[in-house]
């Protein structure tokens, strides 16, 4: 019986994760060794949309390369040895932390050849970086082959690129057009495509130039082939001991509960919102500080703040918020999840937002806990710990949690960037686990705002970089009828259900709200995550979802 491409792809995803788990427990591997080759083979079988031309034997995937480099520490392409570590004291060392622009993780360049990368966000973080590194090694082999003839002799374009990179390092001038021509040959792409990619890398504030990245990737591959100087990825013993034990999530949650206790907020009605750290405060305090009278004026303010132009009111709104109930809790636990607590009793206005009146009496006024986005399985770790009772000595004080709201970015399967998805269930990819729930938000809440609205199950995937058209088409067209895919939903819901239905640490009838806005359409060419950030297209749905969540909190 012949397997479909979707079945082969799902099997490849499973092989990737089994292999990664095995290598993690083993402690180290060589990317071009037997174990590394098994990862390469599975990734090529899957051929994820985000990695575009990864299966082409000659052409490099340049948009995918930029996507990856913005999520890895600057200079990682120069390092032969990459070590994944836990939080082990490097934050107090003399090594300056390198923090990728699109993925919050502390990284340390120990010397010319070694890069240490902190993994504090659970297994999803480890799988994510290993997938990206596997892609880099596949592309580096293409560069080596494009730089040599069948007898292994180095060609002229490689030598010329080396001269360009040396001049660039010294700050000397060089002929950019000629440099793009050399690079075009080595990447297998047209001169125009190469020139556009060079400009995109220059606009990125995280990575080195494309000239340097291609040269360094090819150099390490050549040295491994010709001089047997192997590249290696390893995992520290402390990292292997800590993963899965909620070390960082517990510390993070205890910090929040301690602040609630110190502010005498533990017994007040609490609403948890997982979102970004700007839309909630700008919506609430923008209305209160600037006298905005409806959603449209709040959205207009948000758009102005987002472009960071002159005259925007962002700093004014924040200053007002800090004097009227906003408490900021920067992360010190290692989770990289910042938190805001909003005490509505300290507000001058008797309305949370237009049309939403606050209850009278301090004990009835809600407290909002706003947390930044979690990453994959980290969502379970942090929510599971946050929903547990606060322990003071022998005493356990349960939190009075009224609602939990999750706003996130997701890939949409039918629709376009900026559209909204309202889930009624989360299905965990690769397992039979599914989590139906009653969503307090519905598609009617978002009608009439000029955005597409789609409802149905959401697929919680193991990694955004491990999806292809066949797998996604199956989820959309089969009886699953999925609306989109994301990485945290099933983990959040698992924590909510265990706390409310089994452990009884929060009320059984806790209200649940989920809404996502589309960051990409992985089934549409040119609209994958690798095609670039949402930009202004993400502001409108983010603030609309925030507004609707706050309306529902007012009704709770």
Coordinates of C-alpha atoms in Angstrom, one line a residue:
X1 CA 0.0 0.0 0.0
X2 CA 1.6 3.2 -1.2
X3 CA 1.9 6.0 1.4
X4 CA 0.7 9.5 0.6
X5 CA 3.1 12.5 0.8
X6 CA 1.3 13.7 3.9
X7 CA 1.9 10.3 5.6
X8 CA 5.6 10.3 4.6
X9 CA 5.9 13.8 5.9
X10 CA 4.3 13.0 9.3
X11 CA 6.6 10.0 9.6
X12 CA 9.6 12.3 8.8
X13 CA 8.5 14.7 11.6
X14 CA 8.3 11.7 14.0
X15 CA 11.8 10.5 13.0
X16 CA 13.2 14.0 13.5
X17 CA 11.9 14.2 17.0
X18 CA 12.9 10.7 18.0
X19 CA 16.4 11.3 16.7
X20 CA 16.6 14.7 18.4
X21 CA 15.5 13.2 21.7
X22 CA 18.1 10.4 21.4
X23 CA 20.9 12.9 20.5
X24 CA 19.9 15.1 23.4
X25 CA 20.1 12.3 25.9
X26 CA 23.4 11.1 24.4
X27 CA 25.0 14.5 24.9
X28 CA 26.6 15.3 21.6
X29 CA 26.7 14.6 17.9
X30 CA 28.4 15.5 14.6
X31 CA 26.1 17.2 12.1
X32 CA 27.8 15.4 9.2
X33 CA 28.2 12.1 11.1
X34 CA 25.7 9.2 11.0
X35 CA 23.3 10.7 13.5
X36 CA 23.5 14.1 11.9
X37 CA 22.8 12.6 8.5
X38 CA 19.6 11.0 9.8
X39 CA 18.4 14.5 10.8
X40 CA 19.3 15.8 7.4
X41 CA 17.5 12.9 5.6
X42 CA 14.3 13.4 7.6
X43 CA 14.3 17.2 7.1
X44 CA 14.8 16.7 3.3
X45 CA 12.0 14.2 3.2
X46 CA 9.7 16.6 5.0
X47 CA 10.9 19.6 2.9
X48 CA 9.3 22.3 5.1
X49 CA 7.7 25.3 3.3
X50 CA 9.8 27.7 5.4
X51 CA 13.0 26.3 4.1
X52 CA 11.9 26.7 0.4
X53 CA 14.7 25.4 -1.8
X54 CA 16.3 23.1 0.8
X55 CA 15.9 20.1 -1.4
X56 CA 17.5 21.7 -4.4
X57 CA 21.1 20.3 -4.8
X58 CA 22.6 23.6 -6.0
X59 CA 20.4 26.6 -5.1
X60 CA 20.5 28.1 -1.6
X61 CA 17.3 29.1 0.2
X62 CA 18.1 32.8 0.9
X63 CA 14.8 33.9 2.5
X64 CA 14.9 30.8 4.8
X65 CA 18.5 31.6 5.7
X66 CA 17.6 35.1 6.8
X67 CA 14.7 33.7 8.8
X68 CA 17.1 31.3 10.6
X69 CA 19.9 33.8 11.1
X70 CA 17.5 36.3 12.9
X71 CA 16.7 33.5 15.4
X72 CA 20.3 32.5 16.0
X73 CA 23.1 34.5 17.7
X74 CA 25.2 36.7 15.4
X75 CA 28.4 35.0 14.3
X76 CA 27.2 31.4 14.9
X77 CA 28.1 30.6 11.3
X78 CA 31.8 31.1 12.3
X79 CA 31.7 28.6 15.1
X80 CA 32.7 25.0 14.7
X81 CA 31.4 24.0 18.1
X82 CA 27.9 24.8 19.4
X83 CA 27.0 23.9 22.9
X84 CA 23.4 24.1 24.3
X85 CA 23.4 24.9 28.0
X86 CA 21.0 25.7 30.8
X87 CA 21.3 28.9 32.9
X88 CA 24.7 28.0 34.4
X89 CA 26.2 31.3 35.6
X90 CA 27.3 32.8 32.2
X91 CA 24.9 35.7 32.8
X92 CA 27.3 36.9 35.5
X93 CA 30.5 36.3 33.5
X94 CA 32.5 38.7 31.4
X95 CA 31.1 37.3 28.2
X96 CA 28.6 39.8 26.7
X97 CA 25.3 38.1 25.9
X98 CA 24.2 37.9 22.3
X99 CA 20.4 38.0 22.0
X100 CA 18.9 37.1 18.6
X101 CA 16.4 39.7 17.4
X102 CA 13.6 37.3 16.8
X103 CA 14.1 34.7 19.5
X104 CA 14.9 35.7 23.1
X105 CA 17.7 33.5 24.3
X106 CA 21.1 34.5 25.9
X107 CA 24.1 33.3 23.8
X108 CA 27.8 33.6 24.6
X109 CA 30.7 33.6 22.2
X110 CA 33.3 31.8 24.3
X111 CA 36.1 32.0 21.7
X112 CA 36.6 32.0 17.9
X113 CA 35.3 28.5 17.6
X114 CA 32.7 28.0 20.3
X115 CA 29.2 29.4 20.8
X116 CA 27.2 28.6 23.9
X117 CA 23.4 29.0 23.7
X118 CA 21.1 29.1 26.7
X119 CA 18.0 26.9 26.5
X120 CA 15.6 27.8 29.2
X121 CA 12.2 27.5 27.4
X122 CA 11.9 23.7 27.4
X123 CA 12.1 21.0 24.7
X124 CA 10.4 23.1 22.0
X125 CA 13.3 25.5 22.2
X126 CA 15.8 22.7 21.8
X127 CA 14.0 21.2 18.8
X128 CA 13.6 24.6 17.2
X129 CA 17.3 25.4 17.3
X130 CA 18.4 21.9 16.2
X131 CA 16.1 22.1 13.2
X132 CA 17.5 25.5 12.2
X133 CA 21.1 24.2 12.6
X134 CA 20.3 21.2 10.5
X135 CA 19.1 23.5 7.7
X136 CA 22.4 25.5 8.0
X137 CA 24.5 22.4 7.6
X138 CA 22.5 21.3 4.5
X139 CA 23.1 24.8 2.9
X140 CA 26.8 24.8 3.9
X141 CA 27.3 21.6 2.0
X142 CA 25.8 23.2 -1.1
X143 CA 28.2 26.2 -0.8
X144 CA 31.2 23.8 -0.6
X145 CA 30.1 22.0 -3.7
X146 CA 29.4 25.2 -5.6
X147 CA 32.9 26.4 -4.6
X148 CA 34.8 23.5 -5.9
X149 CA 35.1 21.5 -9.1
X150 CA 34.5 17.7 -9.3
X151 CA 38.2 17.1 -8.4
X152 CA 37.8 19.3 -5.3
X153 CA 39.8 22.3 -6.6
X154 CA 38.6 25.7 -5.3
X155 CA 37.2 27.9 -8.0
X156 CA 37.8 31.6 -8.7
X157 CA 34.5 32.8 -7.3
X158 CA 35.3 31.4 -3.9
X159 CA 38.8 33.0 -3.8
X160 CA 37.2 36.3 -4.8
X161 CA 34.5 36.1 -2.1
X162 CA 37.3 35.5 0.4
X163 CA 39.0 38.7 -0.7
X164 CA 35.7 40.6 -0.3
X165 CA 35.1 39.3 3.2
X166 CA 38.6 40.2 4.3
X167 CA 38.2 43.7 3.0
X168 CA 34.8 44.0 4.7
X169 CA 36.3 42.9 8.0
X170 CA 39.0 45.6 7.7
X171 CA 36.4 48.2 6.8
X172 CA 37.9 48.7 3.3
X173 CA 35.8 49.5 0.2
X174 CA 35.0 46.8 -2.3
X175 CA 33.0 46.5 -5.5
X176 CA 29.6 45.5 -4.3
X177 CA 28.3 44.6 -7.8
X178 CA 31.2 42.3 -8.4
X179 CA 30.8 40.8 -4.9
X180 CA 27.1 40.0 -5.6
X181 CA 28.2 38.3 -8.9
X182 CA 30.7 36.0 -7.0
X183 CA 28.0 35.3 -4.4
X184 CA 25.4 34.6 -7.1
X185 CA 27.6 31.8 -8.5
X186 CA 28.2 30.3 -5.0
X187 CA 24.5 30.4 -4.0
X188 CA 23.2 29.2 -7.3
X189 CA 20.8 32.1 -7.5
X190 CA 20.4 34.9 -10.1
X191 CA 22.3 38.1 -9.7
X192 CA 19.0 40.0 -9.0
X193 CA 17.9 37.5 -6.3
X194 CA 21.4 37.7 -4.7
X195 CA 21.5 41.5 -4.7
X196 CA 18.0 41.6 -3.1
X197 CA 19.1 39.1 -0.4
X198 CA 22.3 41.1 0.4
X199 CA 20.1 44.1 1.0
X200 CA 17.7 42.2 3.3
X201 CA 20.6 40.9 5.4
X202 CA 22.0 44.5 5.6
X203 CA 18.6 45.7 6.9
X204 CA 18.6 42.9 9.5
X205 CA 20.1 44.2 12.8
X206 CA 21.0 40.7 14.0
X207 CA 23.1 39.0 11.4
X208 CA 26.4 39.6 9.7
X209 CA 26.5 40.4 6.0
X210 CA 25.4 37.7 3.5
X211 CA 28.9 37.8 2.1
X212 CA 30.4 36.9 5.5
X213 CA 27.8 34.3 6.3
X214 CA 28.1 32.4 3.0
X215 CA 31.9 32.5 3.3
X216 CA 32.0 31.2 6.9
X217 CA 29.5 28.5 6.3
X218 CA 31.5 27.3 3.3
X219 CA 34.8 27.6 5.1
X220 CA 33.7 25.3 8.0
X221 CA 32.3 22.7 5.5
X222 CA 35.6 22.8 3.5
X223 CA 37.8 22.4 6.6
X224 CA 35.7 19.5 7.7
X225 CA 36.0 17.8 4.3
X226 CA 39.7 18.6 3.5
X227 CA 41.3 18.8 7.0
X228 CA 38.9 16.6 9.0
X229 CA 38.1 19.4 11.5
X230 CA 34.7 18.2 12.5
X231 CA 31.8 20.4 13.5
X232 CA 30.0 19.4 16.7
X233 CA 26.8 20.1 18.7
X234 CA 26.7 19.2 22.4
X235 CA 24.4 19.5 25.3
X236 CA 25.5 20.3 28.9
X237 CA 24.8 17.8 31.7
X238 CA 22.9 20.5 33.6
X239 CA 20.6 21.1 30.6
X240 CA 19.9 17.4 30.3
X241 CA 19.1 17.2 34.0
X242 CA 16.8 20.3 34.1
X243 CA 14.7 19.9 31.0
X244 CA 11.1 18.9 31.8
X245 CA 11.3 19.7 35.5
X246 CA 9.7 23.2 35.5
X247 CA 12.8 24.8 37.0
X248 CA 12.3 28.1 35.3
X249 CA 8.5 28.1 35.2
X250 CA 8.3 27.6 39.0
X251 CA 10.6 30.5 39.7
X252 CA 8.7 32.7 37.3
X253 CA 5.3 31.9 38.8
X254 CA 6.5 32.3 42.4
X255 CA 7.8 35.8 41.6
X256 CA 4.4 36.8 40.2
X257 CA 2.5 35.4 43.3
X258 CA 5.0 37.1 45.7
X259 CA 4.2 40.4 44.0
X260 CA 0.5 39.7 44.3
X261 CA 0.9 38.9 48.0
X262 CA 3.0 42.0 48.6
X263 CA 0.4 44.2 46.9
X264 CA -2.5 42.5 48.8
X265 CA -4.0 41.2 45.5
X266 CA -4.2 37.4 46.1
X267 CA -7.9 37.4 47.1
X268 CA -9.1 39.7 44.4
X269 CA -10.7 38.4 41.1
X270 CA -7.8 37.6 38.8
X271 CA -7.8 37.5 35.0
X272 CA -4.8 36.1 33.2
X273 CA -4.0 37.3 29.7
X274 CA -1.2 35.7 27.5
X275 CA -0.5 38.3 24.9
X276 CA 2.2 40.9 24.0
X277 CA 3.3 43.5 26.5
X278 CA 1.9 46.6 24.8
X279 CA -1.7 46.1 23.5
X280 CA -3.4 45.7 26.9
X281 CA -1.8 48.7 28.6
X282 CA -2.2 50.9 25.4
X283 CA -5.8 49.9 25.1
X284 CA -6.7 50.4 28.8
X285 CA -4.5 53.4 29.6
X286 CA -4.7 55.0 26.2
X287 CA -8.4 55.3 26.7
X288 CA -8.0 56.6 30.3
X289 CA -5.0 58.9 29.8
X290 CA -5.9 60.4 26.5
X291 CA -9.7 60.5 26.8
X292 CA -10.3 58.2 23.8
X293 CA -14.0 57.5 23.5
X294 CA -14.2 54.3 21.3
X295 CA -12.3 51.4 19.7
X296 CA -11.6 53.3 16.5
X297 CA -9.7 56.1 18.3
X298 CA -7.8 53.5 20.3
X299 CA -6.8 51.7 17.1
X300 CA -5.6 54.9 15.6
X301 CA -3.5 55.7 18.6
X302 CA -2.0 52.1 18.5
X303 CA -1.1 52.5 14.8
X304 CA 0.8 55.8 15.6
X305 CA 2.7 54.2 18.5
X306 CA 3.6 51.2 16.3
X307 CA 5.3 53.3 13.6
X308 CA 7.3 55.1 16.4
X309 CA 6.8 58.4 14.6
X310 CA 7.1 61.8 16.2
X311 CA 4.1 62.8 18.3
X312 CA 3.0 59.3 19.3
X313 CA 1.7 59.0 22.8
X314 CA 3.4 55.7 23.8
X315 CA 5.7 57.2 26.6
X316 CA 2.9 59.4 27.9
X317 CA 0.5 56.4 28.2
X318 CA 3.1 54.2 29.9
X319 CA 4.0 57.0 32.4
X320 CA 0.3 57.4 33.2
X321 CA -0.2 53.6 33.6
X322 CA 2.7 53.3 36.1
X323 CA 0.9 55.9 38.3
X324 CA -2.5 54.2 38.0
X325 CA -2.1 50.5 38.8
X326 CA 0.5 49.1 36.4
X327 CA 3.2 47.0 37.9
X328 CA 6.0 45.7 35.6
X329 CA 7.8 42.5 36.5
X330 CA 10.9 42.0 34.2
X331 CA 11.9 38.4 33.9
X332 CA 14.8 37.2 36.1
X333 CA 13.9 33.5 36.1
X334 CA 15.3 32.6 32.6
X335 CA 11.9 32.0 31.0
X336 CA 12.2 35.3 29.0
X337 CA 8.6 36.0 29.7
X338 CA 7.9 39.5 31.0
X339 CA 4.8 40.1 33.1
X340 CA 2.6 43.1 33.9
X341 CA 0.1 43.3 36.8
X342 CA -2.8 45.8 36.5
X343 CA -4.6 46.7 39.7
X344 CA -7.9 48.3 38.5
X345 CA -8.6 49.7 42.0
X346 CA -5.8 52.3 41.5
X347 CA -7.5 53.7 38.3
X348 CA -9.1 57.1 38.4
X349 CA -11.6 56.1 35.7
X350 CA -14.6 54.0 36.7
X351 CA -14.5 52.4 33.3
X352 CA -11.8 49.8 32.1
X353 CA -12.4 50.7 28.5
X354 CA -15.3 52.5 26.7
X355 CA -18.6 50.8 27.8
X356 CA -17.0 48.5 30.4
X357 CA -17.8 49.8 33.9
X358 CA -15.6 48.6 36.8
X359 CA -17.5 47.0 39.7
X360 CA -17.8 49.1 42.9
X361 CA -15.8 48.1 46.0
X362 CA -12.1 47.3 46.1
X363 CA -12.6 43.5 46.7
X364 CA -14.6 43.2 43.5
X365 CA -12.3 45.1 41.2
X366 CA -10.3 42.8 38.9
X367 CA -6.6 42.3 38.8
X368 CA -5.1 41.6 35.3
X369 CA -2.0 39.5 34.9
X370 CA -0.6 40.0 31.4
X371 CA 2.2 37.7 30.3
X372 CA 4.3 37.8 27.2
X373 CA 4.2 35.0 24.7
X374 CA 5.5 31.6 25.8
X375 CA 7.2 29.2 23.3
X376 CA 5.8 25.8 22.6
X377 CA 5.9 23.4 25.6
X378 CA 7.0 26.3 27.8
X379 CA 3.3 27.4 27.8
X380 CA 2.4 24.3 29.9
X381 CA 5.3 24.7 32.3
X382 CA 4.5 28.4 33.0
X383 CA 0.7 28.1 33.1
X384 CA 0.8 24.9 35.2
X385 CA 3.0 26.6 37.8
X386 CA 1.0 29.9 37.8
X387 CA -2.4 28.2 38.3
X388 CA -1.1 26.3 41.4
X389 CA -1.9 27.8 44.9
X390 CA 0.5 30.2 46.4
X391 CA 2.5 28.5 49.2
X392 CA 3.5 30.4 52.3
X393 CA 5.1 28.0 54.8
X394 CA 2.5 25.3 55.4
X395 CA -0.4 27.4 54.0
X396 CA -1.7 27.1 50.5
X397 CA -3.6 30.0 49.1
X398 CA -5.6 29.3 45.9
X399 CA -5.7 32.2 43.3
X400 CA -9.2 33.5 42.6
X401 CA -8.8 33.1 38.8
X402 CA -12.0 34.1 36.9
X403 CA -10.7 33.9 33.3
X404 CA -7.7 32.9 31.2
X405 CA -7.3 34.5 27.8
X406 CA -4.8 33.6 25.1
X407 CA -4.0 35.9 22.2
X408 CA -1.4 34.7 19.8
X409 CA 0.0 34.7 16.3
X410 CA -0.6 31.7 14.1
X411 CA -0.4 30.3 10.6
X412 CA -3.8 30.4 8.9
X413 CA -4.8 27.7 6.4
X414 CA -7.6 29.6 4.7
X415 CA -7.3 33.4 4.6
X416 CA -4.4 35.9 4.6
X417 CA -2.0 37.7 6.9
X418 CA -3.8 39.7 9.5
X419 CA -7.0 37.7 9.5
X420 CA -8.4 36.3 12.8
X421 CA -8.9 32.7 14.0
X422 CA -11.3 31.7 16.8
X423 CA -10.7 28.1 17.9
X424 CA -13.1 25.6 19.5
X425 CA -10.5 22.9 20.1
X426 CA -6.8 22.3 20.1
X427 CA -5.4 19.2 18.4
X428 CA -1.8 18.2 19.3
X429 CA 0.1 17.2 16.2
X430 CA 1.6 13.7 16.1
X431 CA -0.7 12.4 18.9
X432 CA -4.4 11.6 19.4
X433 CA -4.5 14.3 22.1
X434 CA -7.3 16.8 21.5
X435 CA -8.7 19.5 23.8
X436 CA -12.3 20.8 23.0
X437 CA -13.4 23.8 25.0
X438 CA -16.1 26.5 25.2
X439 CA -14.5 29.6 23.9
X440 CA -16.1 32.8 25.3
X441 CA -15.1 34.6 22.2
X442 CA -16.9 33.8 18.9
X443 CA -16.6 34.9 15.3
X444 CA -19.6 37.3 15.6
X445 CA -17.5 39.4 18.0
X446 CA -15.2 40.3 15.2
X447 CA -17.6 40.9 12.3
X448 CA -17.8 44.3 10.7
X449 CA -14.1 45.3 11.3
X450 CA -12.9 44.6 7.8
X451 CA -10.9 41.5 8.8
X452 CA -11.5 37.9 7.7
X453 CA -12.7 35.7 10.6
X454 CA -12.3 31.9 10.6
X455 CA -13.3 29.3 13.3
X456 CA -12.5 25.7 13.9
X457 CA -9.9 23.6 15.6
X458 CA -6.3 24.8 15.8
X459 CA -3.4 22.4 15.3
X460 CA -0.7 22.7 18.0
X461 CA 2.4 21.8 16.0
X462 CA 5.8 20.6 17.3
X463 CA 7.6 23.3 15.4
X464 CA 6.8 26.1 12.9
X465 CA 9.7 25.1 10.7
X466 CA 8.5 21.5 10.3
X467 CA 5.4 22.0 8.2
X468 CA 4.8 21.4 4.5
X469 CA 1.9 21.8 2.1
X470 CA 0.9 18.1 2.2
X471 CA 0.6 17.9 6.0
X472 CA -1.2 21.3 6.3
X473 CA -3.5 20.4 3.4
X474 CA -4.5 17.2 5.2
X475 CA -5.4 19.2 8.4
X476 CA -7.5 21.7 6.4
X477 CA -9.3 19.4 4.0
X478 CA -9.8 16.3 6.1
X479 CA -12.5 15.9 8.7
X480 CA -10.3 17.9 11.1
X481 CA -11.3 21.1 9.2
X482 CA -8.5 23.0 11.0
X483 CA -8.5 26.8 10.8
X484 CA -4.7 27.2 11.5
X485 CA -1.6 26.1 13.3
X486 CA 0.4 27.4 16.3
X487 CA 2.7 26.0 19.0
X488 CA 1.2 26.7 22.4
X489 CA -2.6 26.2 22.5
X490 CA -2.8 22.5 23.5
X491 CA -0.2 23.1 26.2
X492 CA -2.1 26.1 27.7
X493 CA -5.4 24.1 27.6
X494 CA -3.8 21.0 29.1
X495 CA -2.7 23.2 32.1
X496 CA -6.1 24.9 32.4
X497 CA -8.0 21.6 32.3
X498 CA -5.7 19.8 34.8
X499 CA -5.9 22.8 37.2
X500 CA -9.7 23.2 37.0
X501 CA -11.0 19.7 36.4
X502 CA -8.5 17.4 38.2
X503 CA -6.3 19.3 40.7
X504 CA -9.1 21.7 41.7
X505 CA -6.6 24.4 42.2
X506 CA -8.8 26.9 40.3
X507 CA -12.6 27.1 39.9
X508 CA -14.2 24.5 37.6
X509 CA -16.1 27.1 35.6
X510 CA -13.1 29.3 34.8
X511 CA -13.8 31.2 31.6
X512 CA -11.5 30.5 28.6
X513 CA -10.8 32.8 25.7
X514 CA -8.6 32.1 22.7
X515 CA -8.1 34.2 19.5
X516 CA -5.2 34.2 17.0
X517 CA -4.3 36.5 14.2
X518 CA -2.5 35.3 11.1
X519 CA 1.2 35.9 10.9
X520 CA 1.5 33.9 7.8
X521 CA -0.3 31.5 5.4
X522 CA 2.1 28.5 5.0
X523 CA 0.0 27.2 2.1
X524 CA 0.4 30.4 0.1
X525 CA 3.7 31.0 -1.8
X526 CA 5.3 34.3 -0.6
X527 CA 3.3 34.3 2.6
X528 CA 5.3 31.9 4.8
X529 CA 7.0 33.1 8.0
X530 CA 10.2 33.4 6.0
X531 CA 8.6 36.1 3.8
X532 CA 9.0 38.6 6.5
X533 CA 7.3 40.2 9.6
X534 CA 3.7 41.2 9.8
X535 CA 4.4 44.8 10.4
X536 CA 1.4 47.1 10.5
X537 CA -0.9 44.3 9.3
X538 CA -0.5 42.8 12.8
X539 CA -1.5 45.9 14.7
X540 CA -5.2 46.0 13.9
X541 CA -6.0 42.4 14.7
X542 CA -3.9 42.4 17.9
X543 CA -5.7 45.5 19.3
X544 CA -9.1 44.3 18.2
X545 CA -8.6 40.9 19.9
X546 CA -7.3 42.7 23.0
X547 CA -10.4 45.0 23.0
X548 CA -12.8 42.1 22.8
X549 CA -11.0 40.2 25.5
X550 CA -11.3 43.2 27.8
X551 CA -15.0 43.5 27.0
X552 CA -15.6 39.9 28.0
X553 CA -13.6 40.4 31.2
X554 CA -15.9 43.3 32.0
X555 CA -18.9 40.9 31.6
X556 CA -17.4 38.2 33.8

